[in-house]
mmCIF file of C-alpha atoms in Angstrom:
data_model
loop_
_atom_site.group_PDB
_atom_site.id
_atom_site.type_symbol
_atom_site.label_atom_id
_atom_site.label_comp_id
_atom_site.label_asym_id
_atom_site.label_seq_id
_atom_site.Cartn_x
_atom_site.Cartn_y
_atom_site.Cartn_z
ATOM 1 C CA UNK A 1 -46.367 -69.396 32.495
ATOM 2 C CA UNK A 2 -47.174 -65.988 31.324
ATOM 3 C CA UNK A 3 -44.082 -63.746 30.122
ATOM 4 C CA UNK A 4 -43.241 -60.085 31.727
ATOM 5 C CA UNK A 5 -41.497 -57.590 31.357
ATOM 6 C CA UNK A 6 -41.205 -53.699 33.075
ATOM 7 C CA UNK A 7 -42.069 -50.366 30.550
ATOM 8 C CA UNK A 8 -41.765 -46.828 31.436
ATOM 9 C CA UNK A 9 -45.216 -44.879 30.622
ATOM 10 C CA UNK A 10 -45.892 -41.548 31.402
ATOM 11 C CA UNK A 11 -48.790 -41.735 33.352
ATOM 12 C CA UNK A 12 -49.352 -37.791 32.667
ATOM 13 C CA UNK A 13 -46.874 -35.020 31.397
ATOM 14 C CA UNK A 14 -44.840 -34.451 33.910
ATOM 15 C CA UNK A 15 -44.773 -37.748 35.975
ATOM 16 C CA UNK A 16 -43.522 -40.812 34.693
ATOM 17 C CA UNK A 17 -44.004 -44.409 36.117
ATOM 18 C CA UNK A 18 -42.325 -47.805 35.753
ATOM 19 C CA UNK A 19 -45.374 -50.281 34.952
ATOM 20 C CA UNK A 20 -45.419 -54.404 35.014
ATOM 21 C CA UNK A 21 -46.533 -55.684 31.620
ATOM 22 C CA UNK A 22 -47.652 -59.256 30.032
ATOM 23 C CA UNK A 23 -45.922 -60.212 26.766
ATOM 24 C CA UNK A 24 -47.362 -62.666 24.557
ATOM 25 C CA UNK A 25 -45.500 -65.586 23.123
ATOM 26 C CA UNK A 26 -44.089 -64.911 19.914
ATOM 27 C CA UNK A 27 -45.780 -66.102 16.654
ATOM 28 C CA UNK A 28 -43.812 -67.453 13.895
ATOM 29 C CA UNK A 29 -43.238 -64.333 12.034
ATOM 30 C CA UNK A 30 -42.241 -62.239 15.343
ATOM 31 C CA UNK A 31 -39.162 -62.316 17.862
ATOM 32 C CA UNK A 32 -39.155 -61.604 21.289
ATOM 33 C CA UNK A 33 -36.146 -59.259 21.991
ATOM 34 C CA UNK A 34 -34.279 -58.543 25.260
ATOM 35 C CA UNK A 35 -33.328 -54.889 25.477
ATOM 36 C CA UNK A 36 -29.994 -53.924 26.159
ATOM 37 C CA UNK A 37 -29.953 -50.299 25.786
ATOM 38 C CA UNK A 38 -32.262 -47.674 24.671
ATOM 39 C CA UNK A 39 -31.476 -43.540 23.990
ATOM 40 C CA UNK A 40 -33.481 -40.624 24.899
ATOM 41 C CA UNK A 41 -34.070 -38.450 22.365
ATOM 42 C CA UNK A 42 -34.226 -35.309 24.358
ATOM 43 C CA UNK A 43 -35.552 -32.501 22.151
ATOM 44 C CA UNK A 44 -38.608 -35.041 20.647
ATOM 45 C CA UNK A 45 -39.229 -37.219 24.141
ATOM 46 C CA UNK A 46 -39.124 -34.109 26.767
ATOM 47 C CA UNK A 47 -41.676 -32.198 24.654
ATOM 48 C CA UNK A 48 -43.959 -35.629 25.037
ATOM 49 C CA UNK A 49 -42.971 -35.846 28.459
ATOM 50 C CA UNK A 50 -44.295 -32.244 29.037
ATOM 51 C CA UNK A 51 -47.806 -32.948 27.358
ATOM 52 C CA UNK A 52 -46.663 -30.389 24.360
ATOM 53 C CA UNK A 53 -47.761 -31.964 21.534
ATOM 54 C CA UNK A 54 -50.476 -30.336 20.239
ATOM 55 C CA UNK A 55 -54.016 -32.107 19.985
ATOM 56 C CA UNK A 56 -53.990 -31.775 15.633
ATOM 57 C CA UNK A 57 -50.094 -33.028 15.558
ATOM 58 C CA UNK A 58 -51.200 -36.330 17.845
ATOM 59 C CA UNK A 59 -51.756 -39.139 15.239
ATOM 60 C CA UNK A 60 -48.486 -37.972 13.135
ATOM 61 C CA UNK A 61 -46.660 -37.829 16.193
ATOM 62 C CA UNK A 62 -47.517 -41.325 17.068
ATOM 63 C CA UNK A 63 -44.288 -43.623 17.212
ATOM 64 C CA UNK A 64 -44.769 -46.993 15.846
ATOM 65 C CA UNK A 65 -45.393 -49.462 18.991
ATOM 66 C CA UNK A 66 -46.444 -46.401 20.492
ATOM 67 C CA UNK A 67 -48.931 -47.482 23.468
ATOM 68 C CA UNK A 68 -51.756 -45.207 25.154
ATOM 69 C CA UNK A 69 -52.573 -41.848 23.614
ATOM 70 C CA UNK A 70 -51.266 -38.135 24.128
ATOM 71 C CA UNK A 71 -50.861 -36.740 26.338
ATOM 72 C CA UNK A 72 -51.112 -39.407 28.357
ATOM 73 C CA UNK A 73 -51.181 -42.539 29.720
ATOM 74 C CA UNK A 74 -48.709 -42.833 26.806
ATOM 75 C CA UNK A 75 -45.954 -45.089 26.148
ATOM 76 C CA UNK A 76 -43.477 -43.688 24.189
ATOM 77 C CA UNK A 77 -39.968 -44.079 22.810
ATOM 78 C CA UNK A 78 -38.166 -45.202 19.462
ATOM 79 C CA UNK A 79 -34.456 -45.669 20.227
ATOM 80 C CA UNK A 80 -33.927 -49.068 21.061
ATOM 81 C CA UNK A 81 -31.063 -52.014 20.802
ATOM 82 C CA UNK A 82 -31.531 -55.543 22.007
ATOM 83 C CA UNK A 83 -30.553 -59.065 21.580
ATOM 84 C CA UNK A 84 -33.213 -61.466 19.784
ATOM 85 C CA UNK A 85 -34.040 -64.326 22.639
ATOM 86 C CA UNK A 86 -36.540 -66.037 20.185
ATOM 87 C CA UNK A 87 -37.688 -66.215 16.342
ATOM 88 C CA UNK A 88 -36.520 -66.875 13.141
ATOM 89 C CA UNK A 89 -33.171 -68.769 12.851
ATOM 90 C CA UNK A 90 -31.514 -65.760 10.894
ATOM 91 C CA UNK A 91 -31.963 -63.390 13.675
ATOM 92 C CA UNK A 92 -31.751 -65.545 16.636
ATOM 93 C CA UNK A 93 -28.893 -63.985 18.921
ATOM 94 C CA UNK A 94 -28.442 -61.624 16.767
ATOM 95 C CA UNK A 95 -28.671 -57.815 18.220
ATOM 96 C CA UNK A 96 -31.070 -55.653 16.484
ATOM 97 C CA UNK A 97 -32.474 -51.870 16.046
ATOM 98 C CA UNK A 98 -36.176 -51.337 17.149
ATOM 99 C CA UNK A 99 -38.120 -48.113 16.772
ATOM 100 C CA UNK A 100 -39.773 -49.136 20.250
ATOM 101 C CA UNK A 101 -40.164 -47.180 23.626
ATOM 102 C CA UNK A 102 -38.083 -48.251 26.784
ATOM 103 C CA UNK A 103 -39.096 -51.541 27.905
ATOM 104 C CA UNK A 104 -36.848 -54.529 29.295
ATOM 105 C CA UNK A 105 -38.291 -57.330 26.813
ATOM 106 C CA UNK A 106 -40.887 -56.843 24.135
ATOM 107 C CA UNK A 107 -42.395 -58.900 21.117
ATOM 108 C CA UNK A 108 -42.774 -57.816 17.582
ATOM 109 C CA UNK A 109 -42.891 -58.444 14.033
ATOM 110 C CA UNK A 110 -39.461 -59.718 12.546
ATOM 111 C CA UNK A 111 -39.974 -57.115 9.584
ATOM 112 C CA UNK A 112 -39.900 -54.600 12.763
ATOM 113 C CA UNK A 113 -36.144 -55.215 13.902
ATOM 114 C CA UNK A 114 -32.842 -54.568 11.684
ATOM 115 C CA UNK A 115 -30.020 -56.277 12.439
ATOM 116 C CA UNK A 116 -27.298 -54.297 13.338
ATOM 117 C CA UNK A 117 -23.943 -54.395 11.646
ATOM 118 C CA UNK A 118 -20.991 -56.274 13.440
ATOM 119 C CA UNK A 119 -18.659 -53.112 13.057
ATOM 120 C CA UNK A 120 -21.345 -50.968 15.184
ATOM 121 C CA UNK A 121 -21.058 -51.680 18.815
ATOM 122 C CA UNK A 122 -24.704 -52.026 20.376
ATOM 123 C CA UNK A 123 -24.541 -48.981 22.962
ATOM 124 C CA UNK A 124 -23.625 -46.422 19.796
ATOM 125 C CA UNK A 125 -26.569 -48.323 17.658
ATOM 126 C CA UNK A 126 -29.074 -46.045 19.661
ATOM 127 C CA UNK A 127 -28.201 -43.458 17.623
ATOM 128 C CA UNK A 128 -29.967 -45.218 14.377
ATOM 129 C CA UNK A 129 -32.965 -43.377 14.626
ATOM 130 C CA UNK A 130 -31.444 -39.876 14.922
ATOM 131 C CA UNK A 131 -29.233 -40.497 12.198
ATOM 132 C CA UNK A 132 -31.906 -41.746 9.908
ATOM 133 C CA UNK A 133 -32.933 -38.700 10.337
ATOM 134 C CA UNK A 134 -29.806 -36.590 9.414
ATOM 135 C CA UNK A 135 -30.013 -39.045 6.262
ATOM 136 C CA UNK A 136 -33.353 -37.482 5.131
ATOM 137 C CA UNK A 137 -32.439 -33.983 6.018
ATOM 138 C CA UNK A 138 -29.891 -34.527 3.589
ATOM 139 C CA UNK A 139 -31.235 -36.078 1.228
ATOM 140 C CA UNK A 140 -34.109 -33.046 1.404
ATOM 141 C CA UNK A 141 -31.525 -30.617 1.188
ATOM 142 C CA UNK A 142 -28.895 -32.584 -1.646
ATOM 143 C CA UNK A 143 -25.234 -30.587 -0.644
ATOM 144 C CA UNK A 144 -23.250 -29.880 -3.481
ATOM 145 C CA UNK A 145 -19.449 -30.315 -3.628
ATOM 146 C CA UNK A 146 -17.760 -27.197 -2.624
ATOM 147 C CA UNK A 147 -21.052 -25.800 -0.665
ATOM 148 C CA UNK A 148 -20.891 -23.425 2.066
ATOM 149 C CA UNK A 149 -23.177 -25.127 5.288
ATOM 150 C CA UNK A 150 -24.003 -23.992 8.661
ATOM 151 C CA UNK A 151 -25.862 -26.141 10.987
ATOM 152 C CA UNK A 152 -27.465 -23.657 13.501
ATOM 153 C CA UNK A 153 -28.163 -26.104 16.796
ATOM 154 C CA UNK A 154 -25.830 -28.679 18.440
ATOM 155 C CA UNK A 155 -28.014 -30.610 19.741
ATOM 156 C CA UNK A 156 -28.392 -34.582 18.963
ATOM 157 C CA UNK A 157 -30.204 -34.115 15.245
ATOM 158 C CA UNK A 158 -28.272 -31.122 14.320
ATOM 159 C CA UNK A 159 -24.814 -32.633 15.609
ATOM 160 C CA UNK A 160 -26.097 -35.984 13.487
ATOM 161 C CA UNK A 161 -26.510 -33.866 10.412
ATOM 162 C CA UNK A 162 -22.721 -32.195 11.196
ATOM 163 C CA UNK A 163 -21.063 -35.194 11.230
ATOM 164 C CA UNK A 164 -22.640 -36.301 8.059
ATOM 165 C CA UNK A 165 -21.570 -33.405 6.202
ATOM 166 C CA UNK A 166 -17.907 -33.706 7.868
ATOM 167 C CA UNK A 167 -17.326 -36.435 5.263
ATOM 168 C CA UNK A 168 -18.144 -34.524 2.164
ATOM 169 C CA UNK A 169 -15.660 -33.489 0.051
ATOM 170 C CA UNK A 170 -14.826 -29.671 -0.134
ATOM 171 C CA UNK A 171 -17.646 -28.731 1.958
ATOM 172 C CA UNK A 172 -17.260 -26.080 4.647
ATOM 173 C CA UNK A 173 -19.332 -26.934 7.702
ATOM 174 C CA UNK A 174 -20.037 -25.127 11.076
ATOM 175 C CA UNK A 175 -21.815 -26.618 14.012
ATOM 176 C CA UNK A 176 -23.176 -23.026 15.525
ATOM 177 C CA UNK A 177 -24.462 -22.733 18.867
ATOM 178 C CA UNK A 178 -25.296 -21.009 21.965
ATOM 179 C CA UNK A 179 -23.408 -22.743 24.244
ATOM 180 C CA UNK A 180 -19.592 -22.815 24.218
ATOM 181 C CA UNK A 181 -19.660 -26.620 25.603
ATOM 182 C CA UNK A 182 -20.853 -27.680 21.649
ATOM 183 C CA UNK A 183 -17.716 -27.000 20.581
ATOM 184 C CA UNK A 184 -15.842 -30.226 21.529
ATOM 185 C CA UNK A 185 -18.812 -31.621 20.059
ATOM 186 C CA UNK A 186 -17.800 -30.070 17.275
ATOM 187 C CA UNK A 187 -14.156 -30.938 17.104
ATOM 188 C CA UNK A 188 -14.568 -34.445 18.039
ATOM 189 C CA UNK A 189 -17.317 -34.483 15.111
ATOM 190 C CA UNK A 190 -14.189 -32.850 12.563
ATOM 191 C CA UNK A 191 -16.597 -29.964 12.166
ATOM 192 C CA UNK A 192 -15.600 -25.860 12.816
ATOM 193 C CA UNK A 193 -18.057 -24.353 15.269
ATOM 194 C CA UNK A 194 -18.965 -20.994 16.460
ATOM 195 C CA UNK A 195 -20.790 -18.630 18.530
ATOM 196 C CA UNK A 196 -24.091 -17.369 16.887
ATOM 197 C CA UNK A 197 -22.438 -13.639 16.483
ATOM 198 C CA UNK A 198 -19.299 -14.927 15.005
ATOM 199 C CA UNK A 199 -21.034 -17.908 12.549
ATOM 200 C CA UNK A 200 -19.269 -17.461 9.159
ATOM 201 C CA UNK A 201 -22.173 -16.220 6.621
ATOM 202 C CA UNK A 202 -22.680 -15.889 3.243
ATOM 203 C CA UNK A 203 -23.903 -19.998 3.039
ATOM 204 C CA UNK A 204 -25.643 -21.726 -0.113
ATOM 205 C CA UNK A 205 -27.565 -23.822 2.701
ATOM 206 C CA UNK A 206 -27.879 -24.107 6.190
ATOM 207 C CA UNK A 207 -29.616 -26.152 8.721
ATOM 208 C CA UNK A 208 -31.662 -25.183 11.276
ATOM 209 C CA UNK A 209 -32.085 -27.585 14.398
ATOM 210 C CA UNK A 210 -32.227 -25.192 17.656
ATOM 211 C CA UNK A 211 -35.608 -25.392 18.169
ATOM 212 C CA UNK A 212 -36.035 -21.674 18.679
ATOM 213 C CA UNK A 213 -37.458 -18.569 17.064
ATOM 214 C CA UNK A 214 -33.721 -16.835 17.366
ATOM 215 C CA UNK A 215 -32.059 -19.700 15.731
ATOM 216 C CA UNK A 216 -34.444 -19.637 13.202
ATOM 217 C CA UNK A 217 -33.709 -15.629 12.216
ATOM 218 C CA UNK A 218 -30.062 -16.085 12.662
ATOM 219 C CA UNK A 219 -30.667 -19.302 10.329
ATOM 220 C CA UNK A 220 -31.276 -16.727 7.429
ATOM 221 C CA UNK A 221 -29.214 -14.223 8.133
ATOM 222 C CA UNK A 222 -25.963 -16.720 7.395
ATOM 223 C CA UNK A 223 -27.833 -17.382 3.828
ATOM 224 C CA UNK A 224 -25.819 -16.055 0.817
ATOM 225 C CA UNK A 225 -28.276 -14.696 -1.771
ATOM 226 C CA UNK A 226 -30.943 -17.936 -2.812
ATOM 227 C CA UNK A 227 -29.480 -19.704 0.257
ATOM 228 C CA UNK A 228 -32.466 -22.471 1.824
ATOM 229 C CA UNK A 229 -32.266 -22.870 4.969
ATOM 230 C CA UNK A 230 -33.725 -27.042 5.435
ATOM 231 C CA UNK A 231 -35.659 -26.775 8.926
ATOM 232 C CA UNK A 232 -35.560 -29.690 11.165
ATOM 233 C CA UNK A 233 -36.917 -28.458 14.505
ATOM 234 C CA UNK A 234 -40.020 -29.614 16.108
ATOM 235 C CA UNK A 235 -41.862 -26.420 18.074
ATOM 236 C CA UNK A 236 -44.297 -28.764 19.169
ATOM 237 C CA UNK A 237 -47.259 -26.341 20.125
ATOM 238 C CA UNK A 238 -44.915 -23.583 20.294
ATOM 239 C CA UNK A 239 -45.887 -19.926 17.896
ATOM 240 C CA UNK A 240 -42.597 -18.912 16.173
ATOM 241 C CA UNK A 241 -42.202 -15.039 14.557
ATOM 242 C CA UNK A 242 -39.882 -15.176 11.467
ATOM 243 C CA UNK A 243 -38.555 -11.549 9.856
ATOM 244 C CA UNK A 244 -39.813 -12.058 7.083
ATOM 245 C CA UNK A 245 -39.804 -8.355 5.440
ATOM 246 C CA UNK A 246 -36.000 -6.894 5.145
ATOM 247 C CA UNK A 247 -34.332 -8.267 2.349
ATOM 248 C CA UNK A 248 -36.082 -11.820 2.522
ATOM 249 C CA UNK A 249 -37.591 -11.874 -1.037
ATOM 250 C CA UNK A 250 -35.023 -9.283 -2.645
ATOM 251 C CA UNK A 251 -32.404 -12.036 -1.259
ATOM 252 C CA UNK A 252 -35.051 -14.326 -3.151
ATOM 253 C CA UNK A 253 -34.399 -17.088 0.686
ATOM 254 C CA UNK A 254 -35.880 -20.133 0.972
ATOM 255 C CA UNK A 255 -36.957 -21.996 4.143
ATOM 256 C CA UNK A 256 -37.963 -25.577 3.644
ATOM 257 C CA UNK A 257 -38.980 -28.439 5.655
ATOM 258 C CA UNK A 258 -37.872 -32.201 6.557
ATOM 259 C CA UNK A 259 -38.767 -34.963 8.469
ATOM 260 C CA UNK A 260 -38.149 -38.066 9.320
ATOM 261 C CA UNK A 261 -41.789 -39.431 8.817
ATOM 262 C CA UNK A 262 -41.482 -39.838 5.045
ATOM 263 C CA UNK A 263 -38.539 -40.528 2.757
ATOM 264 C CA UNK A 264 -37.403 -37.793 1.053
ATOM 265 C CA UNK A 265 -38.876 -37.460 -2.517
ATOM 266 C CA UNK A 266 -35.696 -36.958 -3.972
ATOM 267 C CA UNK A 267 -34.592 -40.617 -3.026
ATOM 268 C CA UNK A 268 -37.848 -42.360 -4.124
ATOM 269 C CA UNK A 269 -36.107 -45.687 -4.881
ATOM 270 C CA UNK A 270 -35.176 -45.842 -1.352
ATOM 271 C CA UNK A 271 -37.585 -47.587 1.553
ATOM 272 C CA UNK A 272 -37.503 -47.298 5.082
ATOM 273 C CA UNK A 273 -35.521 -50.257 5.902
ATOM 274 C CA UNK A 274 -32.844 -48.877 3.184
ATOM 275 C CA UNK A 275 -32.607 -45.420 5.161
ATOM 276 C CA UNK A 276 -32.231 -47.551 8.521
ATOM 277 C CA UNK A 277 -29.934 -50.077 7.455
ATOM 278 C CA UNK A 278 -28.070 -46.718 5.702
ATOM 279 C CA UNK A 279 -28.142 -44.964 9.347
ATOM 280 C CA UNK A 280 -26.891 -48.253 10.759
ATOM 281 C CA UNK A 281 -24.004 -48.511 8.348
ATOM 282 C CA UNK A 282 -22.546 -45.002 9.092
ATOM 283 C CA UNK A 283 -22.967 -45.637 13.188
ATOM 284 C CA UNK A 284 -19.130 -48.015 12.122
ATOM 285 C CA UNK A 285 -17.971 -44.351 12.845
ATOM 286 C CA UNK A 286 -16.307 -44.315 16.487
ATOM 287 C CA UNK A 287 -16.541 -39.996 15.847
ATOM 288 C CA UNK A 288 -20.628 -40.523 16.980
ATOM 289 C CA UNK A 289 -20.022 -41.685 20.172
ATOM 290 C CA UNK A 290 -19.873 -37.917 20.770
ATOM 291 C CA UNK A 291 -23.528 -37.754 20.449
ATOM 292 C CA UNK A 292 -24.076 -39.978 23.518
ATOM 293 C CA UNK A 293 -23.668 -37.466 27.000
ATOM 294 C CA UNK A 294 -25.111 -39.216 29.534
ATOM 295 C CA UNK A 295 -25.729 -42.435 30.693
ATOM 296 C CA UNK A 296 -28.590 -44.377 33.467
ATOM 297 C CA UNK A 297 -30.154 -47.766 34.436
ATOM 298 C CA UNK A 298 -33.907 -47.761 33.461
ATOM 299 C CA UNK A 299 -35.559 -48.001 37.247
ATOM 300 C CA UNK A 300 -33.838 -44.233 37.068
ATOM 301 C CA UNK A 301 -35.725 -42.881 34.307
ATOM 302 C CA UNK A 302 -38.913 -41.684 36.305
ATOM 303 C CA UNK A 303 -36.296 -39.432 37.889
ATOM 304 C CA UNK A 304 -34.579 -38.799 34.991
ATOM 305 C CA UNK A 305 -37.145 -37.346 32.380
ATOM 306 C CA UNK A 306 -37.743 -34.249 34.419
ATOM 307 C CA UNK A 307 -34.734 -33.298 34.819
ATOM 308 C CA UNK A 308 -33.813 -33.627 31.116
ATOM 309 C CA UNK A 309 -37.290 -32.034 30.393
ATOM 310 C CA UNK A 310 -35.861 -29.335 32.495
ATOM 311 C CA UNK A 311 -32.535 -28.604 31.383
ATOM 312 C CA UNK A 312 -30.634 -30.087 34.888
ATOM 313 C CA UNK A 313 -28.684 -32.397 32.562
ATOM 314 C CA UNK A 314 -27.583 -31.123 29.750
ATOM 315 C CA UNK A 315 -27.891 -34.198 27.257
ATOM 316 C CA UNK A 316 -27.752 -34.774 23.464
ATOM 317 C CA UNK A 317 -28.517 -38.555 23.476
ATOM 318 C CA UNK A 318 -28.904 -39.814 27.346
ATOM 319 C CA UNK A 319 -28.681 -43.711 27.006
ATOM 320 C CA UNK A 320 -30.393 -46.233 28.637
ATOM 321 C CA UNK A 321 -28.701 -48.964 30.163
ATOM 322 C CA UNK A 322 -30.637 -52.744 30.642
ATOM 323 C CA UNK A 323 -28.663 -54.604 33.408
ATOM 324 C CA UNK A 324 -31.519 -56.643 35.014
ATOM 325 C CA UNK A 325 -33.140 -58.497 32.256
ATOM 326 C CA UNK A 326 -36.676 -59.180 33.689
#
């Protein structure tokens, strides 16, 4: 009797569809895993769901069981927790972290999944891929004790990378944003927070994560002289103007990149699976269950995407729920 299963594809940006799929059985080196929850990543998963990823940005924007091709019919999605049904002994039952889109059962290699830590309950484990990331932004950027750090954009990476730097020692941090609502973000997170006019300055490194051209600017206005400011925001296919003249090389500023897709150089004796199981370790927090805003069954997300592609909810991590296991 062939296995199925139900994935969400988005037939073309804009529209998304619930689609009937055939799973194979599992070989002996692969597990078939029941999903029990999986997270939206809203800045990264609207901009697919729009069609915005531009044409020369397509294969390194591919997500690893990534199906179809942008911008669409495409598959996508890499936030997902389940419960192993079949495979190895060591994993069987156990619940695990997949980067794989939103789908109610899938099969893949047992290298693929990473079991996640009892002290992590499974509906915050979502959050594994997002703060893998925050691990390699700060790993990129290397904080020093006693550093002055701003992290211009509350959204779901930026608030990540907050609540990372919330547990170094003698470190001041602000979570700065546009929107007055971040701020309980912010205090549940043990960060400060503040209004882009009223963001303390005079940093040795700050963040950026806002996505936008004005975040960027104000970004390196908070630098103290030599500040970086570590850049984390996807513009997709998106121009961006940067003031560049002023004081920008008399203040001798640096704007660097991160992401995700590579381990930073400056941990070389770290793999992938280290970063993830790292990511996974730090999720024992209870503080990140700020992060998750929202919450839906998966027959709602063809309704759901455009209306976090659009702003209507106002999300940092909308989860997934799995009740009907087919």
């Amino acid at each position: 009797m062939k296995r199925t299963a139900r994935a969400f594809w988005i037939g073309s940006p804009g529209h998304g569809e619930i689609r009937d799929v055939t799973l194979p059985d599992p070989a002996g080196d692969e597990v078939l895993v029941r999903s029990l929850w999986s997270g939206v990543s809203r800045g990264t998963e609207t901009l697919v769901f729009r069609g915005g990823v531009p044409e020369s940005q397509h294969a390194a924007m591919r997500a690893p069981f990534q199906e179809g091709d942008f911008p669409g019919p495409v598959k996508y999605g890499y936030l997902n927790v389940g419960v192993v049904e079949e495979g190895p002994a060591a994993l069987l039952g156990r619940t695990v972290f997949c980067l794989y889109p939103h789908q109610t059962r899938y099969v893949v290699p047992a290298s693929a999944v990473t079991p996640v830590p009892d002290s992590v309950p499974a509906g915050r484990a979502v959050l594994a891929g997002t703060v893998e990331t925050a691990v390699n932004a700060l790993w990129d950027a290397r904080p020093l004790i006693g550093d002055r750090i701003a992290v211009v954009g509350g959204g779901m990476v930026g608030s990540s990378v907050a609540a990372l730097l919330a547990r170094f020692p003698g470190v001041r941090v602000q979570l700065v944003d546009a929107d007055p609502a971040r701020a309980k973000t912010a205090e549940a997170l043990g960060v400060g927070f503040a209004l882009p006019a009223d963001a303390l300055g005079d940093c040795d490194l700050v963040v950026h994560a806002s996505a936008t051209e004005q975040g960027l600017a104000r970004a390196l206005e908070l630098l103290a002289p030599e500040g970086t400011v570590l850049e984390l925001s996807w513009y997709g296919d998106r121009k961006v103007s940067l003031p560049l003249g002023e004081a920008f090389h008399s203040r001798r500023l640096v704007i660097r990149s991160s992401q995700v897709g590579t381990v930073s150089p400056h941990r070389a004796d770290r793999s992938y699976a280290d970063r993830l199981a790292l990511a996974l370790d730090l999720l024992a927090d209870p503080a990140l269950d700020a992060l998750v805003t929202g919450e839906s069954d998966f027959e709602e997300l063809p309704d759901l995407l455009p209306r976090l592609a659009s702003g209507e909810i106002p999300a940092l991590c909308h989860r997934v729920r799995y009740t009907d296991i087919g």
